[in-house]
Amino acid sequence: MTADASRGAEAPPEFVQLLTPEGERVEHPDYDIDLTPEEIRGLYRDLVLVRRIDLEAVALQRQGELGIWASLLGQEAAQIGSGRALTEADMAFPTYREHGVAWCRGVDPVNLLGLFRGVNHGGWDPAEHNFHLYTIVIGSQNLHAVGYAMGIQRDSAEAATIVYFGDGATSQGDVNESFIWASVFNAPVVFFCQNNQWAISEPLEKQSRIPLYRRASGFGFPGVRVDGNDVFACLAVTRKALADARSGQGPMFIEAFTYRMGAHTTSDDPTRYRVAAELEAWKLKDPIERVRSYMFKNQIADQEFFDAIDAEADELGRDVRKRCLALPDPEPLAIFDHVYAEPHRLMDEERAQFAAYLEGFEG
Amino acid sequence: MSTLTLAKALNEGMRKAMEDDPKVLVMGEDVGKLGGVFRVTDGLQKDFGEQRVIDTPLAESGIIGTAIGLALRGYRPVCEIQFDGFVFPAADQIITQLAKMPLRSLGKLKLPVVVRIPCGGGIGAVEHHSESPEAYFTHTAGLRVVACSNPSDAYEMIQQAIRCDDPVIFFEPKRRYWEKAEVDVSASADSAWLPLDQGKVVRPGADVTLLAYGPMVKTCLEAAKAAEDDGRSLEVVDLRSLNPLDVGLVVESVRKTGRCVVVHEAPVFNGFGAELAARITEECFYNLEAPVLRVGGPSTPYPPSRLEDHYLPDLDRVLHAVDRVFAF
Ligand SMILES: Cc1ncc(C[n+]2csc(CCOP(=O)(O)OP(=O)(O)O)c2C)c(N)n1
């Protein structure tokens, strides 16, 4: 198999799909799902709105309002499908690209922008949304998710954790350690790997010689590959995996087979390492277009609905932009805040010295 | 009052903390049935069960990383790193996650995780079993770093560390594990205990301040005793907390004596003593009769154990430095 074929138009054989790129509904023996028209319209709305937030953020970065942005373009279905599978009690541990999952968890998008603008390092309350902070160090959050899941076990709670990571992350020690921990403790955790085919410039072949989902079996738990551009399939597979985890059946590895349509981040230049044909092939599998065409064909929505969603997206984009620009820089002395939970004399001393220094410029 | 070894005092302290708070967990390699390679967790699993005393897979990053997750869920994990030289696989989780997550959340998250590290040399061990990695961690904002030096402190400090809402790197002087002293185990963490972030003058003196922590406190006390015969009065300060440092106590002592020798096992170059010397120079410049001298390991890897007596500061090397501060 050539590198391009593995990322190109050929769907891999082992692949859970419920909605084809052409918008045809297909069945799967293990992972079928019954969605009401209302739910389908809801998923479509999510997909469109998070794409819009993402586009607005890219534009803001280009205008110098954000230092950097990691776009989710192309990965909306993987994120919305898995994100909508979560119950309120479940806990999600993201990387830095899970804007769609954040949306599902009710995190204000402006909070995400704040991080990339450099206003703070995160700042939302993970407990309020059951959505942990973005994690920049690749793979670190996997262990946190497993530890949290071990806590759920100890609490005998009806919940699970889900942890997001990329194909590149599967090479990290922490990710492999997290598999071991989850397996030997039978922790209620779902490993959700978005295989978007690239880790910056490095293709999957630099991380693994086998399909990623097959790694799980070596650690002693099941793995499945799902069409990551199919929001129905992502929802169905994740929902089942979470239910299994909650009912004591242990961890599950989901490989969402998808594609990063944009650059790795706004600082990246994908033309240096990938061919245009690959992108073109994946455009035909767009996660939003297929839902739209399915809805049209099956009269789940009319033009009026689509226009209304587009208008809502425009309004959301404007709102996010406006509030992003209004984000104030923190006060200089905020550097010293929250470093420690309890009083710490070095912090206090340095804060006082810094304050005195700054006061010297006044008046 | 009971007479306890330092290891047993830690054990009793952890036991007390686990009794007081059902959220306290102990985790690490071999901490269960074996009770840890130094038996510091001896009997805890028997009494508290496998859900609270967790034998983990053999992976240090995993220990700290999952402890973080458990802490996020409301638990208070006490992690054992088997030996100092094996903390480095966990350094990433400690430095990039444990230390920084509370800040990242603007204070919404607390990570009350204790990382116990048996540290230092002097037990004739093989490579990677005798390191003093404190400077790596004192350099990392967001961590508290403490070192106990005797059974009584060990008993109290481990409980205070567990109760602390910040992550605490807890150094245990492994060659002092078997030394005994009186410990008041009847008292629970009451206000009579010295706060975790304070140092202590363990021997008052007038001529020179010896600054030490962990295993070197005893060495310095011996040196002070020997110096008495030469008519020199050495004050020994047990720093106990390295981050935050009890600067006030250090400054007070050095202002009084006018001379200072810092003693630690770690290599001197860029070691914790460098911070002490710099602080003292800033705060006590006009009180100093001599520059602050440092006694520590050479800037080499820890040597094979047949050479460790040369590497480790001993009474003679401390007294030699004392001679030098008098010679200025
Ligand atoms: C430990 C670590 N090493 C390197 C980096 C720099 N880096 C940021 S993203 C990235 C690629 C990650 O690829 P992948 O895990 O596939 O996730 P993706 O961004 O493609 O979703 C790298 C190397 C990092 N953040 N952390």
mmCIF file of C-alpha atoms in Angstrom, chain A:
data_model
loop_
_atom_site.group_PDB
_atom_site.id
_atom_site.type_symbol
_atom_site.label_atom_id
_atom_site.label_comp_id
_atom_site.label_asym_id
_atom_site.label_seq_id
_atom_site.Cartn_x
_atom_site.Cartn_y
_atom_site.Cartn_z
ATOM 1 C CA MET A 1 0.000 0.000 0.000
ATOM 2 C CA THR A 2 1.496 3.333 -0.943
ATOM 3 C CA ALA A 3 1.399 6.189 1.437
ATOM 4 C CA ASP A 4 -1.049 8.112 -0.674
ATOM 5 C CA ALA A 5 -3.436 5.219 -1.145
ATOM 6 C CA SER A 6 -3.750 4.796 2.604
ATOM 7 C CA ARG A 7 -4.811 8.389 2.947
ATOM 8 C CA GLY A 8 -6.586 8.730 -0.345
ATOM 9 C CA ALA A 9 -9.935 7.878 -1.769
ATOM 10 C CA GLU A 10 -9.861 4.179 -0.911
ATOM 11 C CA ALA A 11 -11.851 3.465 2.201
ATOM 12 C CA PRO A 12 -10.038 0.923 4.323
ATOM 13 C CA PRO A 13 -11.918 -2.370 4.573
ATOM 14 C CA GLU A 14 -12.300 -2.431 8.352
ATOM 15 C CA PHE A 15 -14.340 0.648 8.816
ATOM 16 C CA VAL A 16 -17.606 1.460 10.526
ATOM 17 C CA GLN A 17 -19.654 3.686 8.261
ATOM 18 C CA LEU A 18 -23.321 4.614 8.497
ATOM 19 C CA LEU A 19 -23.467 7.450 6.014
ATOM 20 C CA THR A 20 -21.533 7.379 2.752
ATOM 21 C CA PRO A 21 -19.832 10.417 1.298
ATOM 22 C CA GLU A 22 -22.717 10.574 -1.173
ATOM 23 C CA GLY A 23 -25.189 10.858 1.668
ATOM 24 C CA GLU A 24 -26.533 7.319 1.509
ATOM 25 C CA ARG A 25 -27.495 5.685 4.777
ATOM 26 C CA VAL A 26 -25.899 2.253 5.251
ATOM 27 C CA GLU A 27 -26.327 -0.325 7.971
ATOM 28 C CA HIS A 28 -23.774 -1.870 10.257
ATOM 29 C CA PRO A 29 -24.440 -5.049 12.233
ATOM 30 C CA ASP A 30 -22.803 -3.857 15.456
ATOM 31 C CA TYR A 31 -23.223 -0.147 15.410
ATOM 32 C CA ASP A 32 -26.546 0.862 14.087
ATOM 33 C CA ILE A 33 -28.213 3.955 15.365
ATOM 34 C CA ASP A 34 -31.684 5.414 15.302
ATOM 35 C CA LEU A 35 -31.711 9.150 15.032
ATOM 36 C CA THR A 36 -34.780 11.339 14.982
ATOM 37 C CA PRO A 37 -34.979 14.078 12.353
ATOM 38 C CA GLU A 38 -34.617 16.527 15.199
ATOM 39 C CA GLU A 39 -31.364 14.926 16.306
ATOM 40 C CA ILE A 40 -30.034 14.889 12.779
ATOM 41 C CA ARG A 41 -30.808 18.570 12.364
ATOM 42 C CA GLY A 42 -29.034 19.163 15.667
ATOM 43 C CA LEU A 43 -25.905 17.356 14.515
ATOM 44 C CA TYR A 44 -25.898 19.277 11.261
ATOM 45 C CA ARG A 45 -26.196 22.536 13.133
ATOM 46 C CA ASP A 46 -23.262 21.586 15.379
ATOM 47 C CA LEU A 47 -21.103 20.719 12.391
ATOM 48 C CA VAL A 48 -21.791 23.976 10.630
ATOM 49 C CA LEU A 49 -21.370 26.149 13.696
ATOM 50 C CA VAL A 50 -18.040 24.672 14.777
ATOM 51 C CA ARG A 51 -16.719 24.957 11.251
ATOM 52 C CA ARG A 52 -17.721 28.573 11.360
ATOM 53 C CA ILE A 53 -15.993 29.183 14.691
ATOM 54 C CA ASP A 54 -12.899 27.564 13.253
ATOM 55 C CA LEU A 55 -12.927 29.676 10.095
ATOM 56 C CA GLU A 56 -13.412 32.819 12.132
ATOM 57 C CA ALA A 57 -10.461 31.858 14.317
ATOM 58 C CA VAL A 58 -8.239 31.264 11.304
ATOM 59 C CA ALA A 59 -9.225 34.683 9.991
ATOM 60 C CA LEU A 60 -8.526 36.271 13.363
ATOM 61 C CA GLN A 61 -5.096 34.698 13.389
ATOM 62 C CA ARG A 62 -4.381 35.998 9.896
ATOM 63 C CA GLN A 63 -5.298 39.464 11.108
ATOM 64 C CA GLY A 64 -2.870 39.184 13.975
ATOM 65 C CA GLU A 65 -5.494 38.799 16.669
ATOM 66 C CA LEU A 66 -4.440 35.286 17.653
ATOM 67 C CA GLY A 67 -0.867 34.109 18.014
ATOM 68 C CA ILE A 68 -1.667 30.774 16.473
ATOM 69 C CA TRP A 69 -4.659 28.536 15.810
ATOM 70 C CA ALA A 70 -4.996 24.780 15.367
ATOM 71 C CA SER A 71 -7.812 24.288 12.890
ATOM 72 C CA LEU A 72 -10.275 21.400 13.120
ATOM 73 C CA LEU A 73 -11.338 21.724 9.479
ATOM 74 C CA GLY A 74 -12.282 18.264 8.212
ATOM 75 C CA GLN A 75 -12.503 16.748 11.681
ATOM 76 C CA GLU A 76 -15.919 18.143 12.613
ATOM 77 C CA ALA A 77 -17.744 14.828 12.355
ATOM 78 C CA ALA A 78 -15.273 12.980 14.560
ATOM 79 C CA GLN A 79 -15.562 15.666 17.210
ATOM 80 C CA ILE A 80 -19.288 16.313 17.091
ATOM 81 C CA GLY A 81 -20.142 12.624 16.782
ATOM 82 C CA SER A 82 -18.025 11.648 19.767
ATOM 83 C CA GLY A 83 -18.798 14.807 21.717
ATOM 84 C CA ARG A 84 -22.561 14.311 21.427
ATOM 85 C CA ALA A 85 -22.159 10.733 22.645
ATOM 86 C CA LEU A 86 -21.091 11.977 26.054
ATOM 87 C CA THR A 87 -23.456 12.248 28.975
ATOM 88 C CA GLU A 88 -23.181 15.113 31.396
ATOM 89 C CA ALA A 89 -21.320 12.955 33.929
ATOM 90 C CA ASP A 90 -18.665 11.826 31.462
ATOM 91 C CA MET A 91 -15.381 13.672 31.434
ATOM 92 C CA ALA A 92 -13.498 14.649 28.273
ATOM 93 C CA PHE A 93 -9.743 15.183 28.044
ATOM 94 C CA PRO A 94 -8.820 17.058 24.845
ATOM 95 C CA THR A 95 -5.664 18.012 22.993
ATOM 96 C CA TYR A 96 -5.470 21.538 21.584
ATOM 97 C CA ARG A 97 -7.686 20.885 18.535
ATOM 98 C CA GLU A 98 -10.942 19.706 20.104
ATOM 99 C CA HIS A 99 -12.967 22.846 19.446
ATOM 100 C CA GLY A 100 -15.913 20.744 18.341
ATOM 101 C CA VAL A 101 -15.910 18.684 21.514
ATOM 102 C CA ALA A 102 -15.587 21.882 23.532
ATOM 103 C CA TRP A 103 -18.689 23.138 21.719
ATOM 104 C CA CYS A 104 -20.593 20.010 22.674
ATOM 105 C CA ARG A 105 -19.560 20.479 26.287
ATOM 106 C CA GLY A 106 -20.768 24.065 26.376
ATOM 107 C CA VAL A 107 -17.404 25.792 26.650
ATOM 108 C CA ASP A 108 -17.633 29.341 25.343
ATOM 109 C CA PRO A 109 -15.591 29.440 22.092
ATOM 110 C CA VAL A 110 -14.131 32.749 23.172
ATOM 111 C CA ASN A 111 -12.432 30.905 26.005
ATOM 112 C CA LEU A 112 -10.662 28.759 23.429
ATOM 113 C CA LEU A 113 -9.605 31.854 21.532
ATOM 114 C CA GLY A 114 -8.268 33.372 24.721
ATOM 115 C CA LEU A 115 -5.699 30.634 24.965
ATOM 116 C CA PHE A 116 -4.503 31.144 21.394
ATOM 117 C CA ARG A 117 -4.569 34.908 21.807
ATOM 118 C CA GLY A 118 -2.291 34.599 24.787
ATOM 119 C CA VAL A 119 -4.672 35.958 27.373
ATOM 120 C CA ASN A 120 -4.375 32.850 29.507
ATOM 121 C CA HIS A 121 -3.416 29.181 29.285
ATOM 122 C CA GLY A 122 -7.000 27.941 29.241
ATOM 123 C CA GLY A 123 -9.039 29.463 31.933
ATOM 124 C CA TRP A 124 -12.356 27.664 31.707
ATOM 125 C CA ASP A 125 -13.507 25.626 34.658
ATOM 126 C CA PRO A 126 -13.097 21.967 33.682
ATOM 127 C CA ALA A 127 -15.503 20.874 36.388
ATOM 128 C CA GLU A 128 -18.237 23.165 35.109
ATOM 129 C CA HIS A 129 -18.255 21.585 31.643
ATOM 130 C CA ASN A 130 -16.633 18.235 32.340
ATOM 131 C CA PHE A 131 -14.218 19.253 29.653
ATOM 132 C CA HIS A 132 -10.612 19.340 30.764
ATOM 133 C CA LEU A 133 -8.129 22.009 29.731
ATOM 134 C CA TYR A 134 -6.395 21.840 26.388
ATOM 135 C CA THR A 135 -3.140 19.915 26.631
ATOM 136 C CA ILE A 136 -0.253 20.988 24.450
ATOM 137 C CA VAL A 137 2.281 18.339 25.413
ATOM 138 C CA ILE A 138 1.423 15.469 23.100
ATOM 139 C CA GLY A 139 -0.118 12.516 24.897
ATOM 140 C CA SER A 140 0.072 13.803 28.488
ATOM 141 C CA GLN A 141 -3.677 13.955 28.896
ATOM 142 C CA ASN A 142 -4.105 10.254 28.215
ATOM 143 C CA LEU A 143 -2.781 9.417 31.647
ATOM 144 C CA HIS A 144 -4.944 12.047 33.286
ATOM 145 C CA ALA A 145 -7.977 10.534 31.638
ATOM 146 C CA VAL A 146 -7.117 7.073 32.896
ATOM 147 C CA GLY A 147 -6.429 8.332 36.409
ATOM 148 C CA TYR A 148 -9.727 10.180 36.375
ATOM 149 C CA ALA A 149 -11.428 6.996 35.192
ATOM 150 C CA MET A 150 -9.854 5.139 38.102
ATOM 151 C CA GLY A 151 -11.412 7.765 40.338
ATOM 152 C CA ILE A 152 -14.788 7.122 38.720
ATOM 153 C CA GLN A 153 -14.332 3.439 39.529
ATOM 154 C CA ARG A 154 -13.577 4.245 43.143
ATOM 155 C CA ASP A 155 -16.652 6.457 43.310
ATOM 156 C CA SER A 156 -18.797 3.739 41.729
ATOM 157 C CA ALA A 157 -20.141 6.489 39.502
ATOM 158 C CA GLU A 158 -22.176 6.017 36.343
ATOM 159 C CA ALA A 159 -19.655 7.741 34.095
ATOM 160 C CA ALA A 160 -16.672 7.292 31.832
ATOM 161 C CA THR A 161 -13.872 9.412 30.470
ATOM 162 C CA ILE A 162 -12.975 10.005 26.865
ATOM 163 C CA VAL A 163 -9.554 11.149 25.802
ATOM 164 C CA TYR A 164 -8.656 12.709 22.472
ATOM 165 C CA PHE A 165 -5.287 12.390 20.813
ATOM 166 C CA GLY A 166 -3.793 12.258 17.354
ATOM 167 C CA ASP A 167 -2.091 9.639 15.256
ATOM 168 C CA GLY A 168 1.294 11.151 16.117
ATOM 169 C CA ALA A 169 0.499 10.868 19.803
ATOM 170 C CA THR A 170 0.238 7.103 19.563
ATOM 171 C CA SER A 171 4.043 7.006 19.465
ATOM 172 C CA GLN A 172 4.346 8.674 22.858
ATOM 173 C CA GLY A 173 5.312 6.731 25.938
ATOM 174 C CA ASP A 174 2.524 8.297 27.959
ATOM 175 C CA VAL A 175 -0.087 7.124 25.485
ATOM 176 C CA ASN A 176 1.234 3.598 25.608
ATOM 177 C CA GLU A 177 1.424 3.747 29.391
ATOM 178 C CA SER A 178 -2.158 4.928 29.445
ATOM 179 C CA PHE A 179 -3.187 1.845 27.464
ATOM 180 C CA ILE A 180 -1.443 -0.397 29.972
ATOM 181 C CA TRP A 181 -3.003 1.331 32.955
ATOM 182 C CA ALA A 182 -6.479 1.329 31.450
ATOM 183 C CA SER A 183 -6.172 -2.312 30.590
ATOM 184 C CA VAL A 184 -4.843 -3.679 33.866
ATOM 185 C CA PHE A 185 -7.233 -1.598 35.952
ATOM 186 C CA ASN A 186 -10.143 -2.111 33.540
ATOM 187 C CA ALA A 187 -10.698 1.629 33.684
ATOM 188 C CA PRO A 188 -13.828 3.187 32.163
ATOM 189 C CA VAL A 189 -12.055 5.169 29.470
ATOM 190 C CA VAL A 190 -12.551 5.554 25.757
ATOM 191 C CA PHE A 191 -9.450 6.355 23.738
ATOM 192 C CA PHE A 192 -10.548 8.478 20.814
ATOM 193 C CA CYS A 193 -7.754 8.815 18.298
ATOM 194 C CA GLN A 194 -8.353 11.199 15.440
ATOM 195 C CA ASN A 195 -6.135 9.799 12.762
ATOM 196 C CA ASN A 196 -5.973 12.839 10.539
ATOM 197 C CA GLN A 197 -3.090 11.204 8.680
ATOM 198 C CA TRP A 198 -0.456 13.756 9.647
ATOM 199 C CA ALA A 199 1.551 14.813 12.673
ATOM 200 C CA ILE A 200 2.638 18.192 11.378
ATOM 201 C CA SER A 201 4.667 17.008 8.367
ATOM 202 C CA GLU A 202 5.038 13.390 9.373
ATOM 203 C CA PRO A 203 2.700 10.911 7.764
ATOM 204 C CA LEU A 204 1.192 7.997 9.606
ATOM 205 C CA GLU A 205 3.877 5.712 8.216
ATOM 206 C CA LYS A 206 6.360 7.433 10.514
ATOM 207 C CA GLN A 207 4.316 6.428 13.548
ATOM 208 C CA SER A 208 3.047 2.974 12.833
ATOM 209 C CA ARG A 209 3.328 0.019 10.500
ATOM 210 C CA ILE A 210 -0.083 -1.297 11.417
ATOM 211 C CA PRO A 211 -3.501 0.361 11.453
ATOM 212 C CA LEU A 212 -3.715 2.212 14.728
ATOM 213 C CA TYR A 213 -6.906 0.607 16.001
ATOM 214 C CA ARG A 214 -5.166 -2.774 15.942
ATOM 215 C CA ARG A 215 -2.725 -1.575 18.569
ATOM 216 C CA ALA A 216 -5.419 -1.958 21.206
ATOM 217 C CA SER A 217 -5.493 -5.726 20.984
ATOM 218 C CA GLY A 218 -1.842 -5.873 22.000
ATOM 219 C CA PHE A 219 -2.799 -4.092 25.198
ATOM 220 C CA GLY A 220 -5.760 -6.350 25.816
ATOM 221 C CA PHE A 221 -8.803 -4.341 24.845
ATOM 222 C CA PRO A 222 -10.846 -3.843 21.699
ATOM 223 C CA GLY A 223 -10.149 -1.336 18.987
ATOM 224 C CA VAL A 224 -12.327 -0.225 16.136
ATOM 225 C CA ARG A 225 -11.885 2.005 13.140
ATOM 226 C CA VAL A 226 -14.697 4.340 12.289
ATOM 227 C CA ASP A 227 -15.223 6.659 9.344
ATOM 228 C CA GLY A 228 -14.164 9.839 11.048
ATOM 229 C CA ASN A 229 -15.973 11.969 8.510
ATOM 230 C CA ASP A 230 -19.272 10.279 9.260
ATOM 231 C CA VAL A 231 -20.950 11.947 12.199
ATOM 232 C CA PHE A 232 -23.547 9.168 12.571
ATOM 233 C CA ALA A 233 -20.926 6.457 12.761
ATOM 234 C CA CYS A 234 -18.756 8.440 15.177
ATOM 235 C CA LEU A 235 -21.771 9.002 17.396
ATOM 236 C CA ALA A 236 -22.859 5.358 17.285
ATOM 237 C CA VAL A 237 -19.452 3.866 17.942
ATOM 238 C CA THR A 238 -18.545 6.287 20.713
ATOM 239 C CA ARG A 239 -21.919 5.930 22.373
ATOM 240 C CA LYS A 240 -21.500 2.171 22.537
ATOM 241 C CA ALA A 241 -17.918 2.374 23.736
ATOM 242 C CA LEU A 242 -18.881 4.778 26.506
ATOM 243 C CA ALA A 243 -21.836 2.638 27.542
ATOM 244 C CA ASP A 244 -19.594 -0.410 27.713
ATOM 245 C CA ALA A 245 -17.036 1.488 29.756
ATOM 246 C CA ARG A 246 -19.675 2.777 32.149
ATOM 247 C CA SER A 247 -21.011 -0.717 32.694
ATOM 248 C CA GLY A 248 -17.638 -2.088 33.725
ATOM 249 C CA GLN A 249 -16.479 -3.547 30.439
ATOM 250 C CA GLY A 250 -13.258 -1.581 30.421
ATOM 251 C CA PRO A 251 -11.486 0.552 27.883
ATOM 252 C CA MET A 252 -11.985 0.824 24.152
ATOM 253 C CA PHE A 253 -9.857 2.310 21.416
ATOM 254 C CA ILE A 254 -11.583 4.181 18.618
ATOM 255 C CA GLU A 255 -9.611 5.253 15.607
ATOM 256 C CA ALA A 256 -11.542 7.912 13.736
ATOM 257 C CA PHE A 257 -10.178 7.756 10.221
ATOM 258 C CA THR A 258 -10.264 11.334 9.037
ATOM 259 C CA TYR A 259 -8.225 14.065 7.485
ATOM 260 C CA ARG A 260 -6.838 17.405 8.493
ATOM 261 C CA MET A 261 -7.994 19.626 5.652
ATOM 262 C CA GLY A 262 -6.060 22.680 6.654
ATOM 263 C CA ALA A 263 -2.562 23.232 7.905
ATOM 264 C CA HIS A 264 -1.460 21.661 11.183
ATOM 265 C CA THR A 265 -1.644 25.120 12.678
ATOM 266 C CA THR A 266 -1.630 28.561 11.154
ATOM 267 C CA SER A 267 2.190 28.452 11.377
ATOM 268 C CA ASP A 268 2.430 25.380 9.182
ATOM 269 C CA ASP A 269 2.903 25.104 5.421
ATOM 270 C CA PRO A 270 1.455 21.791 4.220
ATOM 271 C CA THR A 271 2.471 22.433 0.601
ATOM 272 C CA ARG A 272 5.972 21.465 1.645
ATOM 273 C CA TYR A 273 5.028 17.906 2.446
ATOM 274 C CA ARG A 274 1.723 16.832 0.957
ATOM 275 C CA VAL A 275 0.314 16.634 -2.522
ATOM 276 C CA ALA A 276 -2.746 18.525 -3.650
ATOM 277 C CA ALA A 277 -4.430 15.383 -4.976
ATOM 278 C CA GLU A 278 -4.706 14.004 -1.471
ATOM 279 C CA LEU A 279 -6.615 17.040 -0.329
ATOM 280 C CA GLU A 280 -8.889 16.871 -3.361
ATOM 281 C CA ALA A 281 -9.729 13.235 -2.664
ATOM 282 C CA TRP A 282 -10.685 14.052 0.904
ATOM 283 C CA LYS A 283 -12.784 17.047 -0.060
ATOM 284 C CA LEU A 284 -15.177 14.570 -1.628
ATOM 285 C CA LYS A 285 -15.690 13.041 1.816
ATOM 286 C CA ASP A 286 -16.568 16.265 3.540
ATOM 287 C CA PRO A 287 -18.331 15.575 6.829
ATOM 288 C CA ILE A 288 -20.876 18.342 6.416
ATOM 289 C CA GLU A 289 -21.794 17.908 2.775
ATOM 290 C CA ARG A 290 -22.822 14.302 3.198
ATOM 291 C CA VAL A 291 -25.224 15.097 6.034
ATOM 292 C CA ARG A 292 -26.686 17.956 4.071
ATOM 293 C CA SER A 293 -27.281 15.776 1.040
ATOM 294 C CA TYR A 294 -28.765 13.015 3.183
ATOM 295 C CA MET A 295 -31.113 15.498 4.781
ATOM 296 C CA PHE A 296 -32.139 16.969 1.458
ATOM 297 C CA LYS A 297 -32.769 13.574 -0.101
ATOM 298 C CA ASN A 298 -34.799 12.370 2.830
ATOM 299 C CA GLN A 299 -36.619 15.625 3.376
ATOM 300 C CA ILE A 300 -35.303 16.012 6.879
ATOM 301 C CA ALA A 301 -34.746 19.665 6.225
ATOM 302 C CA ASP A 302 -35.591 22.202 3.583
ATOM 303 C CA GLN A 303 -33.732 25.138 2.144
ATOM 304 C CA GLU A 304 -35.215 27.390 4.749
ATOM 305 C CA PHE A 305 -33.595 25.324 7.498
ATOM 306 C CA PHE A 306 -30.192 25.404 5.841
ATOM 307 C CA ASP A 307 -30.451 29.150 5.296
ATOM 308 C CA ALA A 308 -31.381 29.647 8.926
ATOM 309 C CA ILE A 309 -28.365 27.642 10.088
ATOM 310 C CA ASP A 310 -26.077 29.620 7.784
ATOM 311 C CA ALA A 311 -27.470 32.834 9.187
ATOM 312 C CA GLU A 312 -26.944 31.558 12.714
ATOM 313 C CA ALA A 313 -23.361 30.663 11.830
ATOM 314 C CA ASP A 314 -22.736 34.145 10.471
ATOM 315 C CA GLU A 315 -24.133 35.660 13.618
ATOM 316 C CA LEU A 316 -22.021 33.338 15.780
ATOM 317 C CA GLY A 317 -18.922 34.237 13.776
ATOM 318 C CA ARG A 318 -19.573 37.934 14.301
ATOM 319 C CA ASP A 319 -20.209 37.450 17.977
ATOM 320 C CA VAL A 320 -17.081 35.381 18.522
ATOM 321 C CA ARG A 321 -15.009 37.920 16.630
ATOM 322 C CA LYS A 322 -16.403 40.843 18.569
ATOM 323 C CA ARG A 323 -15.845 39.243 21.934
ATOM 324 C CA CYS A 324 -12.401 37.998 20.987
ATOM 325 C CA LEU A 325 -11.306 41.522 20.100
ATOM 326 C CA ALA A 326 -12.700 42.734 23.389
ATOM 327 C CA LEU A 327 -10.655 40.285 25.443
ATOM 328 C CA PRO A 328 -8.497 42.490 27.599
ATOM 329 C CA ASP A 329 -4.871 41.738 28.315
ATOM 330 C CA PRO A 330 -4.506 40.505 31.868
ATOM 331 C CA GLU A 331 -2.955 42.765 34.470
ATOM 332 C CA PRO A 332 0.838 42.321 34.667
ATOM 333 C CA LEU A 333 0.639 41.081 38.244
ATOM 334 C CA ALA A 334 -1.605 38.227 37.096
ATOM 335 C CA ILE A 335 1.658 36.414 36.329
ATOM 336 C CA PHE A 336 1.826 35.573 40.005
ATOM 337 C CA ASP A 337 -1.765 34.462 40.437
ATOM 338 C CA HIS A 338 -2.807 30.839 40.809
ATOM 339 C CA VAL A 339 0.701 29.429 40.670
ATOM 340 C CA TYR A 340 -0.030 27.910 44.072
ATOM 341 C CA ALA A 341 -3.291 27.052 45.735
ATOM 342 C CA GLU A 342 -2.003 27.997 49.173
ATOM 343 C CA PRO A 343 -0.010 31.092 50.179
ATOM 344 C CA HIS A 344 3.572 30.863 48.983
ATOM 345 C CA ARG A 345 6.101 33.322 50.303
ATOM 346 C CA LEU A 346 8.319 33.418 47.241
ATOM 347 C CA MET A 347 5.323 34.307 45.057
ATOM 348 C CA ASP A 348 4.207 36.951 47.529
ATOM 349 C CA GLU A 349 7.666 38.451 47.730
ATOM 350 C CA GLU A 350 8.217 38.553 43.980
ATOM 351 C CA ARG A 351 4.739 39.954 43.391
ATOM 352 C CA ALA A 352 5.395 42.748 45.865
ATOM 353 C CA GLN A 353 8.754 43.554 44.259
ATOM 354 C CA PHE A 354 7.235 43.577 40.800
ATOM 355 C CA ALA A 355 4.375 45.774 41.959
ATOM 356 C CA ALA A 356 6.802 48.226 43.492
ATOM 357 C CA TYR A 357 8.818 48.290 40.305
ATOM 358 C CA LEU A 358 5.714 48.975 38.201
ATOM 359 C CA GLU A 359 4.590 51.702 40.570
ATOM 360 C CA GLY A 360 7.850 53.460 39.918
ATOM 361 C CA PHE A 361 6.580 54.320 36.433
ATOM 362 C CA GLU A 362 3.430 55.965 37.708
ATOM 363 C CA GLY A 363 2.800 59.611 38.388
#
